[in-house]
Short mmCIF file of C-alpha atoms in Angstrom, two decimals:
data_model
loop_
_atom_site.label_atom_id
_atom_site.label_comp_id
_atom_site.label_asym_id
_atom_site.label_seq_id
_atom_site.Cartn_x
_atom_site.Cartn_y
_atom_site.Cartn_z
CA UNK A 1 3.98 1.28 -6.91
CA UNK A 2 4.53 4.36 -8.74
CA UNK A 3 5.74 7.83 -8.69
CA UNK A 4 3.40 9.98 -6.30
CA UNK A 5 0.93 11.11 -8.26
CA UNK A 6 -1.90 14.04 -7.18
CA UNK A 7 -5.58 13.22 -7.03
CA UNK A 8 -7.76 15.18 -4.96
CA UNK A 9 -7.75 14.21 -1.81
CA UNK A 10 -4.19 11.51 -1.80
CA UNK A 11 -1.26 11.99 -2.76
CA UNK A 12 -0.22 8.11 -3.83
CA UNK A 13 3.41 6.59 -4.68
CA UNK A 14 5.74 3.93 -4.16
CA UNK A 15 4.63 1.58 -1.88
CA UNK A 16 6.64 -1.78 -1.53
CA UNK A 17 6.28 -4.64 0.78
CA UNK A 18 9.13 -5.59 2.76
CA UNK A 19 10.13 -9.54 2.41
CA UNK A 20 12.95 -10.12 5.60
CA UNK A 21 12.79 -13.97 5.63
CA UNK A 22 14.50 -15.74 2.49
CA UNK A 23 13.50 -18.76 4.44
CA UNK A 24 9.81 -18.83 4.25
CA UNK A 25 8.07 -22.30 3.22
CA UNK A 26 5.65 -21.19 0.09
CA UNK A 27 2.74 -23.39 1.22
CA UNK A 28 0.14 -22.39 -1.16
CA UNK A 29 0.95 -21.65 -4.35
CA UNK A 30 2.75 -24.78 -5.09
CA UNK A 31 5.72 -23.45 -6.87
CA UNK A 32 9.36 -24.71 -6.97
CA UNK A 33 12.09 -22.32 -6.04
CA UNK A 34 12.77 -19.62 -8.70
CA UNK A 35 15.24 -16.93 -9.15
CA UNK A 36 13.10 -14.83 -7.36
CA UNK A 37 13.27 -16.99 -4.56
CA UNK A 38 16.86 -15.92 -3.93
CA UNK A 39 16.08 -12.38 -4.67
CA UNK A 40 17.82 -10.26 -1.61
CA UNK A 41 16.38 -7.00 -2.19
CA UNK A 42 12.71 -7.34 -1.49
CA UNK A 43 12.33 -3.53 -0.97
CA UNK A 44 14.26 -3.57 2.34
CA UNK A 45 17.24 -1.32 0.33
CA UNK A 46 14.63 1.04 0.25
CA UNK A 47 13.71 1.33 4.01
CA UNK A 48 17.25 1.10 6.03
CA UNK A 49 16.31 1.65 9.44
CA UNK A 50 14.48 -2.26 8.57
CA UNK A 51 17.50 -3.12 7.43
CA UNK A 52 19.71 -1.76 10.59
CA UNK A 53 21.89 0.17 8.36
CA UNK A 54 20.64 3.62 8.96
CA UNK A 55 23.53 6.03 10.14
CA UNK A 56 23.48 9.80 8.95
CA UNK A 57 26.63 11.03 8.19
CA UNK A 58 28.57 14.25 8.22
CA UNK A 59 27.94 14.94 4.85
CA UNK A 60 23.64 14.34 5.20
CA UNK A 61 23.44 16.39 8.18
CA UNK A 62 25.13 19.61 6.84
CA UNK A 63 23.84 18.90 3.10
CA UNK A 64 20.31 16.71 2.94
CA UNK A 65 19.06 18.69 6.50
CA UNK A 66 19.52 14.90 8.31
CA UNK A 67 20.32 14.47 11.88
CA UNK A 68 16.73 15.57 12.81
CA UNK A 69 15.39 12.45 12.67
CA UNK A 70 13.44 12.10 16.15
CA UNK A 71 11.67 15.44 15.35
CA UNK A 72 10.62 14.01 12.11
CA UNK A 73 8.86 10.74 13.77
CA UNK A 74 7.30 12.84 15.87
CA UNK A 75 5.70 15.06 13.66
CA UNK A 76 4.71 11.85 11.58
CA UNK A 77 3.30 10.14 14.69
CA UNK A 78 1.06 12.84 15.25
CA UNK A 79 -0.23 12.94 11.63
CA UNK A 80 -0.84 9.74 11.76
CA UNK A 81 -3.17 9.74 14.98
CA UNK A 82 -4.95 12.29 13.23
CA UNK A 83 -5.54 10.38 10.34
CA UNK A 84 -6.67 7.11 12.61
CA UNK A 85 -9.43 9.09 14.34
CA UNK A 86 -10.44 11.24 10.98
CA UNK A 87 -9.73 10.08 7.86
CA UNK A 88 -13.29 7.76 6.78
CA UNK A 89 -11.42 4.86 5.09
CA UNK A 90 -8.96 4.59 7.74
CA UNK A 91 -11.23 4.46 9.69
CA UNK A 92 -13.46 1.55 7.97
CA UNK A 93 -10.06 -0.50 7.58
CA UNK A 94 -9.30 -0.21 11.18
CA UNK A 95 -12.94 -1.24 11.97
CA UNK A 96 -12.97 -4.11 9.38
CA UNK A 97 -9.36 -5.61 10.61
CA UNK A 98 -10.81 -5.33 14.47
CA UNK A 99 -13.90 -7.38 13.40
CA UNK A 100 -11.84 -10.45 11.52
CA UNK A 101 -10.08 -10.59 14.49
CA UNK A 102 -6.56 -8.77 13.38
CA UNK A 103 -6.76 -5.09 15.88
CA UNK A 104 -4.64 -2.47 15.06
CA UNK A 105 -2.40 -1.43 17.91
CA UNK A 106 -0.73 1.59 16.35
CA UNK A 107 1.97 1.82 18.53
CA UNK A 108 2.76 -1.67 17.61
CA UNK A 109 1.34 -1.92 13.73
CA UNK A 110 2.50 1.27 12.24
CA UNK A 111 5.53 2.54 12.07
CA UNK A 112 7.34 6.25 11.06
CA UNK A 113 10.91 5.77 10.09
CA UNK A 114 13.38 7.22 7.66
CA UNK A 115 12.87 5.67 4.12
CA UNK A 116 14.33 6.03 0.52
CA UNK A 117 13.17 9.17 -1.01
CA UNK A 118 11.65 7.23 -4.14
CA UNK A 119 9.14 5.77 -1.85
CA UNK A 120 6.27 7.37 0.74
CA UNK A 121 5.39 4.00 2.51
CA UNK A 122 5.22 0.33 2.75
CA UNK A 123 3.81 -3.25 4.19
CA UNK A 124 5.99 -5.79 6.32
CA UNK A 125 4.25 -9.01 6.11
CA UNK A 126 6.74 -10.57 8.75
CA UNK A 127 5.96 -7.65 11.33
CA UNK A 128 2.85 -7.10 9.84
CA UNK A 129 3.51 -3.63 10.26
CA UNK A 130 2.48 -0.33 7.95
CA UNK A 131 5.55 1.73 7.67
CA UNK A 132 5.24 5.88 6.89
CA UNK A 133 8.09 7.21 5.27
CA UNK A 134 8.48 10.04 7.95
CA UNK A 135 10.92 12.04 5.67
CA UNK A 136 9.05 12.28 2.52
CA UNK A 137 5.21 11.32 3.54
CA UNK A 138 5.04 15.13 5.32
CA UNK A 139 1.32 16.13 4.70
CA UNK A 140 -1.88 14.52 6.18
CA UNK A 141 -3.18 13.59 2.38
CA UNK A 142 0.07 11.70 1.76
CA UNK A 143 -0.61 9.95 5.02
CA UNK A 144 -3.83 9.39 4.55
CA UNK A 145 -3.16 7.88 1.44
CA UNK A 146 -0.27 5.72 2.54
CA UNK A 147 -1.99 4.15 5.85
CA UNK A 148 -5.39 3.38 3.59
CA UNK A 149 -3.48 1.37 0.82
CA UNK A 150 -1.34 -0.37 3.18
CA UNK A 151 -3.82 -1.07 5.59
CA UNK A 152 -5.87 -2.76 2.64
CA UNK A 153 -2.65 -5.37 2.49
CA UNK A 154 -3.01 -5.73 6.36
CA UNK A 155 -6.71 -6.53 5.81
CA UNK A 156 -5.96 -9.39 2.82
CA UNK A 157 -2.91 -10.86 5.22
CA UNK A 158 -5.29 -10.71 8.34
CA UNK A 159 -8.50 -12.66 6.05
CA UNK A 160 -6.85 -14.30 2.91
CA UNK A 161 -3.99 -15.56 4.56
CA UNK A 162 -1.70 -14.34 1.36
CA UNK A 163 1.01 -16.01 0.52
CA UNK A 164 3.73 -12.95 -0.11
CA UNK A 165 5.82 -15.54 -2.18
CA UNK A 166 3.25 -16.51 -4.29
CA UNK A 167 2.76 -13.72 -7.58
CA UNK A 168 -0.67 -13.91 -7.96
CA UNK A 169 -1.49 -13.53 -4.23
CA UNK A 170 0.56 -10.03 -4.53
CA UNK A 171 -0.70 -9.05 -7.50
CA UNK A 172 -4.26 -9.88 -6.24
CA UNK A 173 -3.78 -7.15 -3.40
CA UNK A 174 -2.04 -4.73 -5.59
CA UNK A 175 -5.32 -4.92 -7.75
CA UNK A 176 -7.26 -4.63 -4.80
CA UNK A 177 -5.76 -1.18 -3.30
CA UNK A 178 -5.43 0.37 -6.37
CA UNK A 179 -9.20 -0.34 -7.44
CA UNK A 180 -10.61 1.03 -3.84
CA UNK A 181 -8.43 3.31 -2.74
CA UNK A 182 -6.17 4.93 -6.04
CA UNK A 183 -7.58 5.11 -9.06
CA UNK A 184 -9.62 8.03 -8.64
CA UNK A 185 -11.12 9.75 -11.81
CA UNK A 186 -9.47 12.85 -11.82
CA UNK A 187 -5.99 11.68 -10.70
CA UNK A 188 -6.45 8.58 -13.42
CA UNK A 189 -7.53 11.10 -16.13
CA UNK A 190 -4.11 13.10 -15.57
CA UNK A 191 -2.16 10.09 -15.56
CA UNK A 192 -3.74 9.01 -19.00
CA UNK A 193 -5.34 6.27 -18.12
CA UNK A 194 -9.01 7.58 -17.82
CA UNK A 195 -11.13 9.91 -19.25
CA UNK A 196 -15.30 10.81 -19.50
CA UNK A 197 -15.87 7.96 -21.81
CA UNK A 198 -16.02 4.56 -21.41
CA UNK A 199 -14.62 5.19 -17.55
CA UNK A 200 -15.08 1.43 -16.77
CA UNK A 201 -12.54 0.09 -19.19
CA UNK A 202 -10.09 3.28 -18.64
CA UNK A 203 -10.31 2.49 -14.62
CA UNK A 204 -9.69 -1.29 -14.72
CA UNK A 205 -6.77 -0.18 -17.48
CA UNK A 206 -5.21 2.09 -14.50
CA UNK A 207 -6.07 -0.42 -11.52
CA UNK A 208 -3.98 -3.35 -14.12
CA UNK A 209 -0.80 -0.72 -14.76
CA UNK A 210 -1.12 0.43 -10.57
CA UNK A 211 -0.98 -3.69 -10.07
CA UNK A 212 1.76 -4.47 -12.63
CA UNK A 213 4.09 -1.94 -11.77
CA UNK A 214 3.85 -2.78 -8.12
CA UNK A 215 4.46 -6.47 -8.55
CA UNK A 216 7.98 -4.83 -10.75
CA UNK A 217 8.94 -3.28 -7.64
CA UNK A 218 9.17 -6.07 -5.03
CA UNK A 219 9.47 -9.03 -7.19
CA UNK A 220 12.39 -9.68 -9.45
CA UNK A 221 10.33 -10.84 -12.42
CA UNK A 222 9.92 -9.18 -16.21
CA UNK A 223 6.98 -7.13 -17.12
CA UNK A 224 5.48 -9.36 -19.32
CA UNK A 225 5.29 -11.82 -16.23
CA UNK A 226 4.18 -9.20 -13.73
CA UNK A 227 1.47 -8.00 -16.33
CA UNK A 228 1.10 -11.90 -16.71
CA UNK A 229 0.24 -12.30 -13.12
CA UNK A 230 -2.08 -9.87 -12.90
CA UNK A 231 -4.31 -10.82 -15.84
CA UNK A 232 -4.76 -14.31 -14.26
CA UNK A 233 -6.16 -12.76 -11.28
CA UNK A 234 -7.77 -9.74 -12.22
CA UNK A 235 -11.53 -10.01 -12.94
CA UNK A 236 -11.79 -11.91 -9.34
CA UNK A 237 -9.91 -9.58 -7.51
CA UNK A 238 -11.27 -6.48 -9.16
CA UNK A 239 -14.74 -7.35 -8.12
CA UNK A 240 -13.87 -7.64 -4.88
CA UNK A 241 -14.98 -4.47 -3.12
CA UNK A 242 -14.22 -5.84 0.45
CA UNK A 243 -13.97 -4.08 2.99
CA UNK A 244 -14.86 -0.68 1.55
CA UNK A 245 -17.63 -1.95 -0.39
CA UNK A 246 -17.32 0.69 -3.32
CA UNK A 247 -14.14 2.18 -5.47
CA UNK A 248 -13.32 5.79 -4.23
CA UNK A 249 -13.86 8.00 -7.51
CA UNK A 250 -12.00 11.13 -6.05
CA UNK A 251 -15.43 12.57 -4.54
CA UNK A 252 -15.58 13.13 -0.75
CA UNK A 253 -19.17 12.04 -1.10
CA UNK A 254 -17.47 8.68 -1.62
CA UNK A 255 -15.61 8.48 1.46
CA UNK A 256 -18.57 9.72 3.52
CA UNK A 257 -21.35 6.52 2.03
CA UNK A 258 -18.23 4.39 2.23
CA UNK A 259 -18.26 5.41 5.77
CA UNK A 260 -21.92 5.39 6.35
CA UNK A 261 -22.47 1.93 5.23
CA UNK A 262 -19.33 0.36 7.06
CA UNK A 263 -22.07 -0.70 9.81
CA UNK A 264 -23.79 -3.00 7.13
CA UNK A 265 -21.09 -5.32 7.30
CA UNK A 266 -19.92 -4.88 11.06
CA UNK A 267 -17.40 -2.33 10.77
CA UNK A 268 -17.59 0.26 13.43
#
């Protein structure tokens, strides 16, 4: 997405689906092969224990503090147990993927490993695993953050059955994290896309550039057709509130009647 930015309860960034198979038949959205159907990166440069190709050297472990790497996943593994059993909108996403029939196992769904610093976190769609970026998501807010927005990919894989290939499928789900779970009043105001008046038009203005800049990251398109791709999509995914049911304005009163009205729609 973008650089981590500080609202006032997440700390948000960078997070980029992974894309392993270059072989995967695009079933649904009916397009022919494309330059960016040969595209190798797919975010996986950014996340090299994915890739296989993780191996500190002499040079990180006496100069970038590497070489600690075990101690690291464990700290992040217990952060993120925390966050399963308090954070609210974890909790409604774990709740909502157990009732469509896609459980969260987190020793088999999310994973800590050793990531690019430009990014905090990310979505495999072939593992379906959420990965946390255990050497730069440290605190429980960037956590938090990380496992909410990724988790609301999980959700649209698990329901939608997205087609990752497909532009408008991933910029509908890029519009759909950023407009429940980032783009928060107060952290939108101070990246200059918000402000006390006319908040409706400022937000969907901040959930568009969240979307757009996403798409830039894992798909090798221009702007103007990442910005393209969300327009098409954008009033129909924007309205969709599922499965938090309301857009997280930076309050905590919003996570709690978030979490108080999960039951309405059978998540427990």
């Amino acid at each position: 997405m973008s650089v981590y930015k500080i609202s006032i309860y997440f700390i948000w960034g960078k997070n980029v689906y992974l894309m392993a198979d270059e072989n995967i038949e695009n079933q649904n959205s009916g397009e022919t092969p494309s330059k960016s159907d040969d595209y190798d990166g797919w975010g996986f440069d950014l996340f090299p224990e994915r890739r296989g190709t993780f191996k500190p050297t002499i040079k990180n472990i006496l100069f970038q503090g590497r070489g600690n790497e075990n101690v690291e996943r464990m700290k992040c593994e217990n952060k993120v147990a925390y966050c399963l059993n308090k954070s609210p909108l974890v909790k409604i996403m774990l709740g909502a993927l157990k009732r469509n029939g896609c459980e969260v196992n987190p020793f088999r769904h999310i994973a800590c490993e050793f990531c690019d610093t430009s990014v905090h976190g990310g979505y495999d769609p072939i593992m379906n695993q959420v990965v946390i970026c255990q050497n730069t998501a440290v605190s429980k807010g960037t956590i938090q953050g990380v496992l909410t927005h990724e988790l609301i990919h999980m959700f649209d894989n698990c329901t939608r059955k997205l087609d990752f290939r497909n532009i408008e499928h991933l910029a509908c789900t890029e519009i759909r994290a950023a407009n429940l779970t980032h783009c928060g009043l107060v952290s939108s105001m101070l990246e200059g896309h918000s402000s006390l008046f006319n908040f409706k038009k400022k937000h969907q203005d901040c959930v568009k550039h969240k979307a757009t800049v996403s798409v830039l990251a894992v798909r090798d398109v221009t702007f103007e057709q990442a910005k393209e791709a969300v327009e098409n999509v954008f009033d129909r995914c924007y309205a969709d509130l599922e499965p938090i049911g309301r857009r997280i304005k930076g309050r905590r009163v919003d996570f709690d009647l978030a979490y108080a009205e999960a039951f309405l729609m059978g998540y427990d």
